């Protein structure tokens, strides 16, 4: 879920990329980021023991940050914002709103006037500087080197008994084709790193489809995951401080039949929903949308078809809100075995927060009693705002839960230099 502040087009093209969906990203920078992530962590893996000590040292030297930021402000290199503006992402807005309620001072740090997702927070004599989400000082989990890497995550989880889809991550089409022949169909192909279903292709049944999907995924990542397509809906479970804060069903652009209206009529009616007018949730695709029509064809449906009452009709494959996706809170009906699995994963990762994406047919049943279900990815920087703004169901206060573990009721050294007077 990491936020990417790159341009919306490929460096070699002026056109917006349709395979990125509603969240286009710079292809060159995505590939570069993937290379750096793999080779940087491999190079410094022998120094992991020193990494935790260095992190602890930085936490003890953080008293240098306030005067440094003040200096940057005086030099007009940086400025501090004491409230969100139009550039602030919704993840930060949720944190800000809860910080105000809890007596936490939160400021955004902007260098050269650019939004960088960088913040300062303080409560009493305790404070922290962070990007994206705050985390506990002095703690770095070894899992950070692989939890966002889908291929490595798959290998680790398989050894630990966590359900994942069968498949491999590879940079070679020859290996991808061998794996494809060994897997049950349909198959899914996706970049080994990245998020928001960018350059992901599903419903693959033959080698030619695989080749096209493989080339598409390699546009933004040198390594590609080829795996069996799991059966069911996509869910997001967020664990903060060892507790499952919420579980959401992440629907692609979809609608529910009533046995009377055509798909076209249902779509037109849903697009009048006030929540679909933005800025969070966007409208469903309409007649003429190629991706929607391809998905309808896969379901043996068409715009003038009348789906049965309760029948879910998909109009796309991407679950992002910008692509017309929806978010349904299902926390209260999630089976305890699934909740325990999410806690187990968080314990494996040893990280204060994680967003776990998984696919399962029935959220109300144990994952151990269902086939073709499993974890598809973990996110070290989850969009906690998803739980604050579901399209249906009860909002969950993920930001408040996070602040409570960052600022517990403990004393902090009195030698701090607060920023609130800047």
Tab-separated table of C-alpha atoms in Angstrom:
chain	number	residue	atom	x	y	z
A	1	UNK	CA	0.000	0.000	0.000
A	2	UNK	CA	2.957	2.250	-0.088
A	3	UNK	CA	2.200	5.694	-1.480
A	4	UNK	CA	3.961	6.444	-4.770
A	5	UNK	CA	4.453	10.108	-5.606
A	6	UNK	CA	5.684	9.626	-9.145
A	7	UNK	CA	4.273	10.958	-12.375
A	8	UNK	CA	1.155	9.391	-13.844
A	9	UNK	CA	2.801	8.279	-17.041
A	10	UNK	CA	5.656	6.114	-18.217
A	11	UNK	CA	8.864	8.062	-18.866
A	12	UNK	CA	8.737	6.954	-22.482
A	13	UNK	CA	5.090	7.793	-23.069
A	14	UNK	CA	2.712	10.688	-22.675
A	15	UNK	CA	-0.275	8.384	-22.341
A	16	UNK	CA	-1.849	7.173	-19.115
A	17	UNK	CA	-1.320	3.428	-18.668
A	18	UNK	CA	-4.580	1.408	-18.707
A	19	UNK	CA	-2.903	-1.544	-16.939
A	20	UNK	CA	-2.210	0.632	-13.901
A	21	UNK	CA	-5.938	1.264	-13.489
A	22	UNK	CA	-7.055	4.258	-11.458
A	23	UNK	CA	-3.634	4.682	-9.789
A	24	UNK	CA	-1.084	5.105	-12.614
A	25	UNK	CA	2.599	4.988	-11.706
A	26	UNK	CA	5.914	5.605	-13.416
A	27	UNK	CA	7.007	2.287	-14.932
A	28	UNK	CA	10.726	3.078	-14.931
A	29	UNK	CA	10.745	4.160	-11.287
A	30	UNK	CA	8.718	1.110	-10.254
A	31	UNK	CA	11.256	-1.219	-11.894
A	32	UNK	CA	14.134	0.710	-10.336
A	33	UNK	CA	12.470	0.495	-6.925
A	34	UNK	CA	12.120	-3.281	-7.336
A	35	UNK	CA	15.818	-3.684	-8.211
A	36	UNK	CA	16.919	-1.518	-5.297
A	37	UNK	CA	14.643	-3.372	-2.881
A	38	UNK	CA	15.974	-6.809	-3.822
A	39	UNK	CA	19.677	-6.047	-4.179
A	40	UNK	CA	19.918	-3.541	-1.314
A	41	UNK	CA	18.424	-5.961	1.195
A	42	UNK	CA	20.543	-8.843	-0.184
A	43	UNK	CA	23.726	-6.789	0.091
A	44	UNK	CA	23.080	-5.726	3.668
A	45	UNK	CA	21.449	-8.931	4.952
A	46	UNK	CA	24.677	-9.943	6.817
A	47	UNK	CA	24.448	-6.636	8.699
A	48	UNK	CA	20.922	-7.226	10.001
A	49	UNK	CA	22.286	-7.609	13.525
A	50	UNK	CA	23.811	-4.139	13.336
A	51	UNK	CA	20.652	-2.673	11.814
A	52	UNK	CA	18.645	-2.963	15.031
A	53	UNK	CA	21.477	-1.339	16.999
A	54	UNK	CA	21.688	1.494	14.483
A	55	UNK	CA	17.925	1.981	14.686
A	56	UNK	CA	18.173	2.168	18.466
A	57	UNK	CA	20.996	4.725	18.183
A	58	UNK	CA	18.881	6.879	15.868
A	59	UNK	CA	15.977	6.763	18.316
A	60	UNK	CA	18.295	8.033	21.060
A	61	UNK	CA	19.594	10.833	18.850
A	62	UNK	CA	16.164	11.968	17.723
A	63	UNK	CA	16.416	14.997	20.017
A	64	UNK	CA	18.441	16.483	17.132
A	65	UNK	CA	15.410	16.424	14.822
A	66	UNK	CA	13.447	19.385	16.291
A	67	UNK	CA	16.289	21.915	15.977
A	68	UNK	CA	17.142	20.572	12.508
A	69	UNK	CA	13.569	20.985	11.286
A	70	UNK	CA	13.381	24.451	12.852
A	71	UNK	CA	16.560	25.412	11.004
A	72	UNK	CA	15.145	24.159	7.691
A	73	UNK	CA	12.015	26.231	8.299
A	74	UNK	CA	14.036	29.387	9.000
A	75	UNK	CA	15.992	28.779	5.788
A	76	UNK	CA	12.650	28.476	3.914
A	77	UNK	CA	13.612	24.960	2.813
A	78	UNK	CA	10.786	23.415	4.806
A	79	UNK	CA	7.509	24.496	6.314
A	80	UNK	CA	5.140	23.001	8.851
A	81	UNK	CA	1.391	22.594	8.340
A	82	UNK	CA	-0.861	22.273	11.380
A	83	UNK	CA	-3.843	20.955	9.425
A	84	UNK	CA	-4.454	18.886	6.265
A	85	UNK	CA	-4.836	20.514	2.871
A	86	UNK	CA	-5.857	19.284	-0.588
A	87	UNK	CA	-2.562	17.403	-1.060
A	88	UNK	CA	-2.873	15.376	2.149
A	89	UNK	CA	-3.750	11.716	1.557
A	90	UNK	CA	-6.687	10.214	3.453
A	91	UNK	CA	-4.466	7.924	5.516
A	92	UNK	CA	-2.843	11.015	7.018
A	93	UNK	CA	-6.201	12.775	7.407
A	94	UNK	CA	-7.458	9.901	9.583
A	95	UNK	CA	-4.346	10.084	11.740
A	96	UNK	CA	-4.735	13.845	12.052
A	97	UNK	CA	-8.387	13.676	13.023
A	98	UNK	CA	-7.733	11.128	15.764
A	99	UNK	CA	-4.640	12.988	16.948
A	100	UNK	CA	-6.748	16.097	17.534
A	101	UNK	CA	-9.244	14.084	19.574
A	102	UNK	CA	-6.522	12.473	21.691
A	103	UNK	CA	-4.572	15.623	22.474
A	104	UNK	CA	-1.718	14.757	20.122
A	105	UNK	CA	-0.124	17.596	18.177
A	106	UNK	CA	0.444	16.500	14.569
A	107	UNK	CA	2.254	18.588	11.963
A	108	UNK	CA	3.154	17.909	8.358
A	109	UNK	CA	6.711	18.616	7.236
A	110	UNK	CA	6.951	19.804	3.637
A	111	UNK	CA	10.324	20.200	1.955
A	112	UNK	CA	10.444	22.633	-0.983
A	113	UNK	CA	6.635	22.779	-0.864
A	114	UNK	CA	6.288	19.144	-2.003
A	115	UNK	CA	4.041	16.584	-0.306
A	116	UNK	CA	6.223	13.759	1.001
A	117	UNK	CA	3.952	12.033	3.540
A	118	UNK	CA	6.303	13.226	6.332
A	119	UNK	CA	4.953	14.180	9.747
A	120	UNK	CA	5.787	15.165	13.274
A	121	UNK	CA	3.653	14.171	16.263
A	122	UNK	CA	4.007	14.916	19.958
A	123	UNK	CA	2.060	14.318	23.111
A	124	UNK	CA	3.360	15.761	26.354
A	125	UNK	CA	7.111	15.166	26.379
A	126	UNK	CA	7.028	12.317	23.888
A	127	UNK	CA	7.310	12.806	20.145
A	128	UNK	CA	8.045	11.032	16.870
A	129	UNK	CA	8.971	11.813	13.275
A	130	UNK	CA	7.535	9.491	10.626
A	131	UNK	CA	6.669	8.933	6.993
A	132	UNK	CA	3.307	7.387	6.138
A	133	UNK	CA	2.566	5.840	9.526
A	134	UNK	CA	4.259	6.209	12.938
A	135	UNK	CA	6.051	3.213	14.385
A	136	UNK	CA	7.619	2.244	17.680
A	137	UNK	CA	11.140	3.707	18.101
A	138	UNK	CA	14.182	1.468	18.139
A	139	UNK	CA	12.469	-1.549	16.544
A	140	UNK	CA	13.163	-2.840	13.052
A	141	UNK	CA	11.717	-6.163	11.986
A	142	UNK	CA	13.807	-8.456	9.745
A	143	UNK	CA	10.553	-9.169	7.886
A	144	UNK	CA	10.709	-5.687	6.333
A	145	UNK	CA	13.203	-7.152	3.850
A	146	UNK	CA	10.610	-9.578	2.442
A	147	UNK	CA	7.044	-8.847	3.598
A	148	UNK	CA	6.298	-6.618	0.582
A	149	UNK	CA	7.956	-9.122	-1.765
A	150	UNK	CA	5.202	-11.498	-2.889
A	151	UNK	CA	7.540	-14.289	-3.986
A	152	UNK	CA	9.628	-14.280	-0.799
A	153	UNK	CA	6.495	-13.987	1.318
A	154	UNK	CA	5.070	-17.067	-0.413
A	155	UNK	CA	8.201	-19.133	0.390
A	156	UNK	CA	8.320	-18.026	4.039
A	157	UNK	CA	4.622	-18.601	4.652
A	158	UNK	CA	4.606	-22.046	3.016
A	159	UNK	CA	7.254	-23.215	5.498
A	160	UNK	CA	5.244	-21.827	8.429
A	161	UNK	CA	1.896	-23.352	7.471
A	162	UNK	CA	0.249	-20.161	6.262
A	163	UNK	CA	-2.056	-20.835	3.266
A	164	UNK	CA	-0.877	-19.286	-0.006
A	165	UNK	CA	-1.534	-19.955	-3.683
A	166	UNK	CA	0.679	-22.477	-5.483
A	167	UNK	CA	3.135	-20.792	-7.808
A	168	UNK	CA	6.516	-19.130	-8.233
A	169	UNK	CA	8.169	-15.762	-8.756
A	170	UNK	CA	10.505	-15.667	-11.744
A	171	UNK	CA	12.178	-13.312	-14.201
A	172	UNK	CA	12.211	-15.873	-17.043
A	173	UNK	CA	9.308	-16.655	-19.333
A	174	UNK	CA	10.612	-20.232	-19.764
A	175	UNK	CA	10.270	-20.875	-16.014
A	176	UNK	CA	6.864	-19.162	-16.011
A	177	UNK	CA	5.620	-21.490	-18.777
A	178	UNK	CA	6.868	-24.611	-16.941
A	179	UNK	CA	5.096	-23.466	-13.770
A	180	UNK	CA	1.954	-22.643	-15.748
A	181	UNK	CA	1.704	-26.191	-17.074
A	182	UNK	CA	1.928	-27.587	-13.539
A	183	UNK	CA	-0.753	-25.370	-12.019
A	184	UNK	CA	-4.517	-25.819	-11.962
A	185	UNK	CA	-6.294	-23.322	-14.197
A	186	UNK	CA	-7.179	-20.497	-14.212
A	187	UNK	CA	-3.885	-18.797	-13.361
A	188	UNK	CA	-3.080	-15.247	-12.293
A	189	UNK	CA	0.051	-13.252	-13.220
A	190	UNK	CA	1.183	-10.157	-11.312
A	191	UNK	CA	4.313	-8.094	-10.555
A	192	UNK	CA	6.343	-9.432	-7.628
A	193	UNK	CA	6.244	-6.016	-5.953
A	194	UNK	CA	3.765	-3.158	-6.115
A	195	UNK	CA	0.138	-2.772	-5.144
A	196	UNK	CA	-3.384	-1.788	-6.237
A	197	UNK	CA	-3.520	-4.649	-8.786
A	198	UNK	CA	-1.333	-2.747	-11.234
A	199	UNK	CA	-0.408	-4.834	-14.307
A	200	UNK	CA	-2.174	-7.881	-12.891
A	201	UNK	CA	-3.962	-10.310	-15.217
A	202	UNK	CA	-6.405	-12.986	-14.094
A	203	UNK	CA	-8.424	-15.809	-15.732
A	204	UNK	CA	-5.452	-17.188	-17.735
A	205	UNK	CA	-6.043	-20.570	-19.406
A	206	UNK	CA	-3.442	-20.967	-22.170
A	207	UNK	CA	0.267	-20.224	-22.795
A	208	UNK	CA	-0.386	-17.323	-25.174
A	209	UNK	CA	-2.434	-15.519	-22.541
A	210	UNK	CA	0.360	-16.175	-20.060
A	211	UNK	CA	3.002	-14.684	-22.366
A	212	UNK	CA	1.018	-11.454	-22.802
A	213	UNK	CA	0.346	-11.206	-19.066
A	214	UNK	CA	4.009	-11.903	-18.261
A	215	UNK	CA	5.200	-9.080	-20.540
A	216	UNK	CA	2.642	-6.749	-19.030
A	217	UNK	CA	3.757	-7.483	-15.451
A	218	UNK	CA	7.452	-7.070	-16.351
A	219	UNK	CA	6.795	-3.494	-17.407
A	220	UNK	CA	6.846	-2.458	-13.755
A	221	UNK	CA	8.819	-5.269	-12.075
A	222	UNK	CA	11.646	-7.539	-13.319
A	223	UNK	CA	10.220	-10.470	-11.338
A	224	UNK	CA	6.761	-11.856	-12.001
A	225	UNK	CA	4.512	-14.065	-9.864
A	226	UNK	CA	2.689	-16.911	-11.637
A	227	UNK	CA	0.208	-18.677	-9.384
A	228	UNK	CA	-3.128	-20.461	-9.208
A	229	UNK	CA	-6.130	-18.174	-9.107
A	230	UNK	CA	-7.723	-18.460	-5.686
A	231	UNK	CA	-11.496	-18.731	-5.338
A	232	UNK	CA	-13.605	-16.137	-3.530
A	233	UNK	CA	-13.607	-12.459	-2.628
A	234	UNK	CA	-10.576	-10.341	-1.784
A	235	UNK	CA	-10.355	-9.241	1.863
A	236	UNK	CA	-8.122	-6.890	3.823
A	237	UNK	CA	-7.404	-7.578	7.475
A	238	UNK	CA	-5.447	-4.964	9.421
A	239	UNK	CA	-3.555	-5.932	12.571
A	240	UNK	CA	-2.283	-3.189	14.889
A	241	UNK	CA	-0.408	-3.988	18.077
A	242	UNK	CA	-1.287	-7.667	17.742
A	243	UNK	CA	-5.053	-7.024	17.540
A	244	UNK	CA	-7.244	-7.355	14.435
A	245	UNK	CA	-8.683	-3.856	14.051
A	246	UNK	CA	-10.937	-4.633	11.112
A	247	UNK	CA	-11.652	-6.894	8.149
A	248	UNK	CA	-12.976	-5.508	4.867
A	249	UNK	CA	-14.254	-7.195	1.737
A	250	UNK	CA	-12.597	-5.392	-1.160
A	251	UNK	CA	-15.016	-5.662	-4.042
A	252	UNK	CA	-14.037	-4.800	-7.593
A	253	UNK	CA	-16.507	-2.669	-9.516
A	254	UNK	CA	-19.592	-4.833	-9.008
A	255	UNK	CA	-23.336	-4.764	-8.445
A	256	UNK	CA	-25.972	-7.027	-6.946
A	257	UNK	CA	-28.882	-8.300	-9.002
A	258	UNK	CA	-32.536	-7.891	-7.941
A	259	UNK	CA	-34.117	-10.267	-10.463
A	260	UNK	CA	-35.855	-7.377	-12.243
A	261	UNK	CA	-33.421	-4.781	-13.602
A	262	UNK	CA	-30.807	-5.270	-16.312
A	263	UNK	CA	-27.131	-4.877	-15.510
A	264	UNK	CA	-27.155	-1.570	-17.367
A	265	UNK	CA	-30.097	-0.292	-15.288
A	266	UNK	CA	-28.537	-1.465	-12.022
A	267	UNK	CA	-25.294	0.248	-12.944
A	268	UNK	CA	-27.025	3.536	-13.775
A	269	UNK	CA	-28.919	3.436	-10.470
A	270	UNK	CA	-25.788	2.728	-8.395
A	271	UNK	CA	-23.895	5.566	-10.055
A	272	UNK	CA	-26.451	7.968	-8.568
A	273	UNK	CA	-25.365	6.883	-5.071
A	274	UNK	CA	-23.941	9.993	-3.306
A	275	UNK	CA	-20.909	7.970	-2.178
A	276	UNK	CA	-20.074	7.367	-5.839
A	277	UNK	CA	-19.627	11.078	-6.525
A	278	UNK	CA	-16.092	11.137	-5.050
A	279	UNK	CA	-13.593	11.871	-3.729
A	280	UNK	CA	-13.266	8.402	-2.150
A	281	UNK	CA	-15.511	6.116	-4.195
A	282	UNK	CA	-15.799	6.453	-7.939
A	283	UNK	CA	-18.540	5.449	-10.351
A	284	UNK	CA	-19.017	2.023	-11.872
A	285	UNK	CA	-17.970	1.529	-15.498
A	286	UNK	CA	-20.720	1.962	-18.081
A	287	UNK	CA	-21.594	0.585	-21.519
A	288	UNK	CA	-18.545	0.801	-23.781
A	289	UNK	CA	-15.948	0.159	-21.076
A	290	UNK	CA	-13.740	-2.610	-22.533
A	291	UNK	CA	-12.542	-4.035	-19.194
A	292	UNK	CA	-16.105	-4.243	-17.874
A	293	UNK	CA	-17.387	-5.897	-21.032
A	294	UNK	CA	-14.542	-8.441	-20.954
A	295	UNK	CA	-15.416	-9.340	-17.361
A	296	UNK	CA	-19.115	-9.633	-18.220
A	297	UNK	CA	-18.258	-11.949	-21.105
A	298	UNK	CA	-16.170	-14.114	-18.745
A	299	UNK	CA	-19.309	-14.514	-16.595
A	300	UNK	CA	-21.470	-15.246	-19.665
A	301	UNK	CA	-23.342	-11.986	-19.101
A	302	UNK	CA	-24.057	-8.811	-21.067
A	303	UNK	CA	-25.427	-5.334	-20.315
A	304	UNK	CA	-29.041	-6.236	-21.043
A	305	UNK	CA	-28.956	-9.437	-18.954
A	306	UNK	CA	-31.105	-9.562	-15.796
A	307	UNK	CA	-29.097	-11.096	-12.921
A	308	UNK	CA	-30.943	-13.083	-10.269
A	309	UNK	CA	-31.754	-11.547	-6.911
A	310	UNK	CA	-28.608	-11.574	-4.784
A	311	UNK	CA	-26.328	-12.470	-7.706
A	312	UNK	CA	-23.045	-10.510	-7.629
A	313	UNK	CA	-21.957	-9.285	-11.057
A	314	UNK	CA	-18.324	-8.136	-11.434
A	315	UNK	CA	-17.603	-5.210	-13.763
A	316	UNK	CA	-13.829	-5.314	-13.399
A	317	UNK	CA	-10.949	-7.070	-11.659
A	318	UNK	CA	-9.228	-4.237	-9.777
A	319	UNK	CA	-10.443	-3.633	-6.212
A	320	UNK	CA	-9.269	-0.020	-5.873
A	321	UNK	CA	-11.832	2.667	-5.111
A	322	UNK	CA	-10.628	4.720	-8.076
A	323	UNK	CA	-11.622	1.842	-10.379
A	324	UNK	CA	-15.156	1.724	-8.981
A	325	UNK	CA	-14.382	-0.776	-6.216
A	326	UNK	CA	-16.238	-0.913	-2.914
A	327	UNK	CA	-15.334	-1.656	0.709
A	328	UNK	CA	-17.637	-3.669	2.971
A	329	UNK	CA	-16.799	-4.103	6.659
A	330	UNK	CA	-17.176	-7.777	7.640
A	331	UNK	CA	-15.298	-7.723	10.953
A	332	UNK	CA	-18.173	-9.007	13.046
A	333	UNK	CA	-18.904	-12.006	10.817
A	334	UNK	CA	-15.280	-13.067	10.259
A	335	UNK	CA	-14.648	-16.612	11.533
A	336	UNK	CA	-12.370	-16.765	14.632
A	337	UNK	CA	-9.941	-19.082	12.802
A	338	UNK	CA	-9.383	-16.378	10.184
A	339	UNK	CA	-8.855	-13.759	12.899
A	340	UNK	CA	-6.337	-16.064	14.599
A	341	UNK	CA	-4.529	-16.567	11.281
A	342	UNK	CA	-4.178	-12.788	10.845
A	343	UNK	CA	-2.737	-12.491	14.368
A	344	UNK	CA	-0.332	-15.343	13.638
A	345	UNK	CA	0.894	-13.591	10.500
A	346	UNK	CA	1.461	-10.354	12.444
A	347	UNK	CA	3.438	-12.334	15.016
A	348	UNK	CA	5.593	-13.863	12.268
A	349	UNK	CA	6.281	-10.421	10.825
A	350	UNK	CA	6.973	-8.915	14.266
A	351	UNK	CA	5.802	-5.501	13.087
A	352	UNK	CA	3.462	-3.073	14.902
A	353	UNK	CA	1.003	-2.917	12.004
A	354	UNK	CA	0.335	-4.825	8.814
A	355	UNK	CA	-2.359	-4.991	6.159
A	356	UNK	CA	-2.967	-8.597	5.066
A	357	UNK	CA	-4.768	-9.248	1.779
A	358	UNK	CA	-6.331	-12.671	1.341
A	359	UNK	CA	-8.897	-14.478	-0.803
A	360	UNK	CA	-11.490	-16.858	0.605
A	361	UNK	CA	-14.897	-18.107	-0.526
A	362	UNK	CA	-16.759	-17.704	2.775
A	363	UNK	CA	-15.502	-15.326	5.453
A	364	UNK	CA	-17.906	-16.886	7.963
A	365	UNK	CA	-16.208	-20.315	7.765
A	366	UNK	CA	-12.790	-21.485	8.935
A	367	UNK	CA	-10.048	-21.146	6.336
A	368	UNK	CA	-9.044	-24.729	7.162
A	369	UNK	CA	-12.376	-26.011	5.813
A	370	UNK	CA	-12.116	-24.254	2.433
A	371	UNK	CA	-10.114	-24.966	-0.705
A	372	UNK	CA	-8.485	-22.433	-3.001
A	373	UNK	CA	-8.136	-19.751	-0.325
A	374	UNK	CA	-4.992	-18.046	0.960
A	375	UNK	CA	-2.866	-14.977	1.622
A	376	UNK	CA	-1.947	-12.976	-1.460
A	377	UNK	CA	0.167	-10.147	-0.009
A	378	UNK	CA	1.195	-8.224	3.106
A	379	UNK	CA	1.584	-4.448	3.334
A	380	UNK	CA	4.059	-2.772	5.673
A	381	UNK	CA	2.462	0.635	5.059
A	382	UNK	CA	-1.271	-0.117	4.883
A	383	UNK	CA	-3.928	2.433	3.992
A	384	UNK	CA	-5.677	2.441	7.369
A	385	UNK	CA	-8.225	4.915	6.009
A	386	UNK	CA	-9.939	1.994	4.247
A	387	UNK	CA	-11.364	1.000	7.636
A	388	UNK	CA	-12.472	4.547	8.432
A	389	UNK	CA	-14.467	4.973	5.214
A	390	UNK	CA	-16.176	1.733	4.128
A	391	UNK	CA	-18.841	2.013	1.444
A	392	UNK	CA	-20.995	-0.305	3.571
A	393	UNK	CA	-20.767	-1.449	7.164
A	394	UNK	CA	-19.308	-0.105	10.376
A	395	UNK	CA	-16.246	2.208	10.332
A	396	UNK	CA	-13.288	1.011	12.437
A	397	UNK	CA	-10.966	3.423	14.221
A	398	UNK	CA	-7.607	2.124	12.993
A	399	UNK	CA	-5.868	5.481	13.479
A	400	UNK	CA	-6.928	5.673	17.137
A	401	UNK	CA	-5.661	2.131	17.732
A	402	UNK	CA	-2.301	3.039	16.210
A	403	UNK	CA	-1.901	6.220	18.271
A	404	UNK	CA	-2.595	4.246	21.448
A	405	UNK	CA	0.443	2.036	20.894
A	406	UNK	CA	2.652	4.940	19.771
A	407	UNK	CA	1.761	7.196	22.719
A	408	UNK	CA	0.973	4.978	25.717
A	409	UNK	CA	0.572	6.708	29.069
A	410	UNK	CA	4.272	6.757	29.953
A	411	UNK	CA	6.749	9.533	30.767
A	412	UNK	CA	9.368	10.607	28.253
A	413	UNK	CA	12.747	12.333	28.829
A	414	UNK	CA	12.246	16.016	29.623
A	415	UNK	CA	15.045	17.141	27.272
A	416	UNK	CA	12.859	17.295	24.184
A	417	UNK	CA	12.412	20.418	22.087
A	418	UNK	CA	8.788	20.605	20.929
A	419	UNK	CA	7.934	22.021	17.523
A	420	UNK	CA	4.527	23.461	18.290
A	421	UNK	CA	5.991	26.931	18.822
A	422	UNK	CA	7.427	27.092	15.269
